[in-house]
C-alpha positions as a LaTeX table, in Angstrom:
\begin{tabular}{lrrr}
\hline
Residue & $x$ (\AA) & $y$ (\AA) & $z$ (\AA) \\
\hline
Unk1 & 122.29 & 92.81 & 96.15 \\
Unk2 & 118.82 & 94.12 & 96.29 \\
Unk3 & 118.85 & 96.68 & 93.32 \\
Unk4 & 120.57 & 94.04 & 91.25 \\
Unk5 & 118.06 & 91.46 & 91.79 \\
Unk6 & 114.97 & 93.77 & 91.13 \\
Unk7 & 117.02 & 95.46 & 87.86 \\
Unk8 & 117.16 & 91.86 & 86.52 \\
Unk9 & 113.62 & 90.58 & 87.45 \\
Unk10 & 111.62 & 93.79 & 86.00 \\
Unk11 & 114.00 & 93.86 & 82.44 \\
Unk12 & 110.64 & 91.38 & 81.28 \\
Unk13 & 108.24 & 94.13 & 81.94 \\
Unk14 & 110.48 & 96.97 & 80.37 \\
Unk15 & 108.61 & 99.37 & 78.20 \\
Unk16 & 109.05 & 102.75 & 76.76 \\
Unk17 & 108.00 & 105.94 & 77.48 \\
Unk18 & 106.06 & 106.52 & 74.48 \\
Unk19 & 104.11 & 103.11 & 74.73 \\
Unk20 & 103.10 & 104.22 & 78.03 \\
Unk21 & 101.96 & 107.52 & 76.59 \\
Unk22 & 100.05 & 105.85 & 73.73 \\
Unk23 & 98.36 & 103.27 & 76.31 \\
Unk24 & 97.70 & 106.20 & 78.37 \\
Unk25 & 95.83 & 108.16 & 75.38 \\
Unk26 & 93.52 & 105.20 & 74.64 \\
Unk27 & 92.22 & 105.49 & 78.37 \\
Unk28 & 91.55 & 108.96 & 78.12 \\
Unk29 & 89.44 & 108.19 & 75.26 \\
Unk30 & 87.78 & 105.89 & 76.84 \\
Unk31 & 87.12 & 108.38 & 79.69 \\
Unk32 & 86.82 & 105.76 & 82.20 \\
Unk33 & 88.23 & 107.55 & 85.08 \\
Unk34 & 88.98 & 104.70 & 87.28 \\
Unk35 & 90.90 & 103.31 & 84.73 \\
Unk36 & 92.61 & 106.42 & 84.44 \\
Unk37 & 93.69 & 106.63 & 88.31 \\
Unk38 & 94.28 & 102.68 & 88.71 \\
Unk39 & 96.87 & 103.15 & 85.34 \\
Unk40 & 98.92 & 106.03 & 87.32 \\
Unk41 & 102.20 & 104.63 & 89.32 \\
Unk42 & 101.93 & 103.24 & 92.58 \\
Unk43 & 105.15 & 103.09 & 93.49 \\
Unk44 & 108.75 & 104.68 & 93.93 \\
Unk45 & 111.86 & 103.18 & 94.61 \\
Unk46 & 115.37 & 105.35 & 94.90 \\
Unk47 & 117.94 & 102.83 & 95.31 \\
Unk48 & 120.53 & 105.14 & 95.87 \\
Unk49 & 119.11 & 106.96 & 98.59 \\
Unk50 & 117.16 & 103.31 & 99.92 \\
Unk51 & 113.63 & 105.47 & 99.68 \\
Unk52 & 110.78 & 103.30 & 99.85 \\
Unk53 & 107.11 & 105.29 & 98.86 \\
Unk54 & 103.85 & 103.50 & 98.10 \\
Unk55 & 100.33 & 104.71 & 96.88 \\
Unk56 & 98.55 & 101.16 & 97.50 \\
Unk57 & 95.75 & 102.06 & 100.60 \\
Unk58 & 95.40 & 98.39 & 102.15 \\
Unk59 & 98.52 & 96.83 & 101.80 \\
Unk60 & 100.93 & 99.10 & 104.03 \\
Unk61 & 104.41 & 98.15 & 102.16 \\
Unk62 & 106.09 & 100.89 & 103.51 \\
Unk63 & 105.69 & 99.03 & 106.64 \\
Unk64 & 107.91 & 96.18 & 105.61 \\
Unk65 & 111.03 & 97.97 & 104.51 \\
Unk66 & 114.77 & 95.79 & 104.36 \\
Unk67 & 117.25 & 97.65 & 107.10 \\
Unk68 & 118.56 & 100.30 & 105.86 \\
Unk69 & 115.57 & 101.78 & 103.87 \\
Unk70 & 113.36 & 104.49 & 104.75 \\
Unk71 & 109.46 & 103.97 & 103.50 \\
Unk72 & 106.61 & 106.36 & 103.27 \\
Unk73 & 103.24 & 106.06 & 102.24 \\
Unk74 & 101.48 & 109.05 & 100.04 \\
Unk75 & 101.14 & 110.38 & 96.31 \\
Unk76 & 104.45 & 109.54 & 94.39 \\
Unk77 & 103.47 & 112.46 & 91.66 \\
Unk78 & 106.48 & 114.94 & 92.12 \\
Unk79 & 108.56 & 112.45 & 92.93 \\
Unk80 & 108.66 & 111.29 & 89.30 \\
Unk81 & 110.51 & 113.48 & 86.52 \\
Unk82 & 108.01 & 115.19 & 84.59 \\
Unk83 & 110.04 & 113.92 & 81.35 \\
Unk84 & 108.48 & 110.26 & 82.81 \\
Unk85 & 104.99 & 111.18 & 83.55 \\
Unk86 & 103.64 & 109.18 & 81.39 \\
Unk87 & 99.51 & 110.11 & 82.78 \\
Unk88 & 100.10 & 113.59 & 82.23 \\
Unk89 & 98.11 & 114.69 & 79.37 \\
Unk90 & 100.24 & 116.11 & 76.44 \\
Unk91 & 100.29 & 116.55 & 72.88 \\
Unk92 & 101.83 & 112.89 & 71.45 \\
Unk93 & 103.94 & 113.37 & 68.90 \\
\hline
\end{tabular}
Protein backbone atom coordinates (compact mmCIF):
# COMPACT_ATOMS: atom_id res chain seq x y z
CA UNK A 1 0.00 0.00 0.00
CA UNK A 2 0.81 3.61 -0.23
CA UNK A 3 2.08 4.34 3.41
CA UNK A 4 4.11 1.17 3.18
CA UNK A 5 5.86 2.07 0.13
CA UNK A 6 6.73 5.73 1.23
CA UNK A 7 7.73 4.26 5.05
CA UNK A 8 10.27 2.07 3.17
CA UNK A 9 11.60 4.57 0.52
CA UNK A 10 12.25 7.62 3.11
CA UNK A 11 14.03 5.00 5.99
CA UNK A 12 17.45 6.35 3.71
CA UNK A 13 16.78 9.89 4.60
CA UNK A 14 15.86 9.16 8.37
CA UNK A 15 17.37 11.56 10.81
CA UNK A 16 16.88 12.64 14.31
CA UNK A 17 15.40 15.27 15.95
CA UNK A 18 18.38 16.65 17.48
CA UNK A 19 20.48 16.60 14.15
CA UNK A 20 17.81 18.62 12.75
CA UNK A 21 18.04 21.00 15.67
CA UNK A 22 21.85 21.23 15.45
CA UNK A 23 21.62 21.81 11.48
CA UNK A 24 19.02 24.24 12.27
CA UNK A 25 21.37 26.26 14.85
CA UNK A 26 24.21 26.56 12.32
CA UNK A 27 21.68 28.49 9.95
CA UNK A 28 20.68 30.78 12.47
CA UNK A 29 24.19 31.63 12.86
CA UNK A 30 24.63 32.15 9.69
CA UNK A 31 21.59 34.50 9.69
CA UNK A 32 20.84 33.88 6.18
CA UNK A 33 17.18 34.13 6.32
CA UNK A 34 16.32 32.45 3.16
CA UNK A 35 18.11 29.67 4.22
CA UNK A 36 16.29 29.75 7.27
CA UNK A 37 12.65 29.65 5.54
CA UNK A 38 13.76 27.23 2.55
CA UNK A 39 15.12 24.66 5.69
CA UNK A 40 11.44 24.76 7.37
CA UNK A 41 9.04 21.66 6.24
CA UNK A 42 7.15 21.77 3.23
CA UNK A 43 5.11 19.16 3.64
CA UNK A 44 2.53 17.02 5.76
CA UNK A 45 1.29 13.77 5.25
CA UNK A 46 -1.37 11.96 7.86
CA UNK A 47 -1.73 8.59 6.57
CA UNK A 48 -4.28 7.69 8.82
CA UNK A 49 -6.61 10.31 8.15
CA UNK A 50 -5.27 10.34 4.01
CA UNK A 51 -4.48 14.36 4.62
CA UNK A 52 -2.47 15.69 1.97
CA UNK A 53 -0.95 19.61 2.83
CA UNK A 54 1.83 21.31 0.87
CA UNK A 55 3.79 24.66 1.33
CA UNK A 56 5.57 24.47 -2.26
CA UNK A 57 3.93 27.85 -4.30
CA UNK A 58 4.41 26.56 -8.05
CA UNK A 59 4.01 23.09 -8.00
CA UNK A 60 0.23 22.62 -6.80
CA UNK A 61 0.63 18.86 -5.30
CA UNK A 62 -2.33 19.09 -3.48
CA UNK A 63 -3.86 19.05 -6.81
CA UNK A 64 -2.78 15.55 -7.63
CA UNK A 65 -4.01 13.63 -4.64
CA UNK A 66 -4.57 9.35 -4.96
CA UNK A 67 -8.61 8.71 -4.34
CA UNK A 68 -9.32 8.72 -1.21
CA UNK A 69 -7.07 11.62 0.07
CA UNK A 70 -7.99 15.02 0.87
CA UNK A 71 -5.09 17.81 -0.07
CA UNK A 72 -4.70 21.38 0.92
CA UNK A 73 -2.31 23.87 0.19
CA UNK A 74 -1.07 26.47 3.13
CA UNK A 75 1.48 26.75 6.17
CA UNK A 76 1.94 23.19 7.73
CA UNK A 77 3.29 24.99 11.16
CA UNK A 78 0.58 23.80 13.74
CA UNK A 79 0.10 20.94 12.09
CA UNK A 80 3.44 19.59 13.35
CA UNK A 81 3.92 18.64 17.19
CA UNK A 82 5.80 21.27 18.77
CA UNK A 83 8.05 18.32 20.36
CA UNK A 84 9.11 18.04 16.26
CA UNK A 85 9.63 21.58 15.39
CA UNK A 86 12.79 21.31 14.70
CA UNK A 87 13.06 25.51 13.24
CA UNK A 88 11.77 26.67 16.36
CA UNK A 89 14.43 28.39 18.18
CA UNK A 90 15.24 26.78 21.64
CA UNK A 91 17.87 26.30 24.03
CA UNK A 92 19.89 22.90 22.62
CA UNK A 93 20.81 20.89 25.13
Amino acid sequence: NLESLYFEFIQKFKINIKELEIAYQELIERNDEFELEENKPKLYIDFDEQYFVSYFQEQELERIMPAGWKGAHGEIDALIPPAYQYWKQRRLV
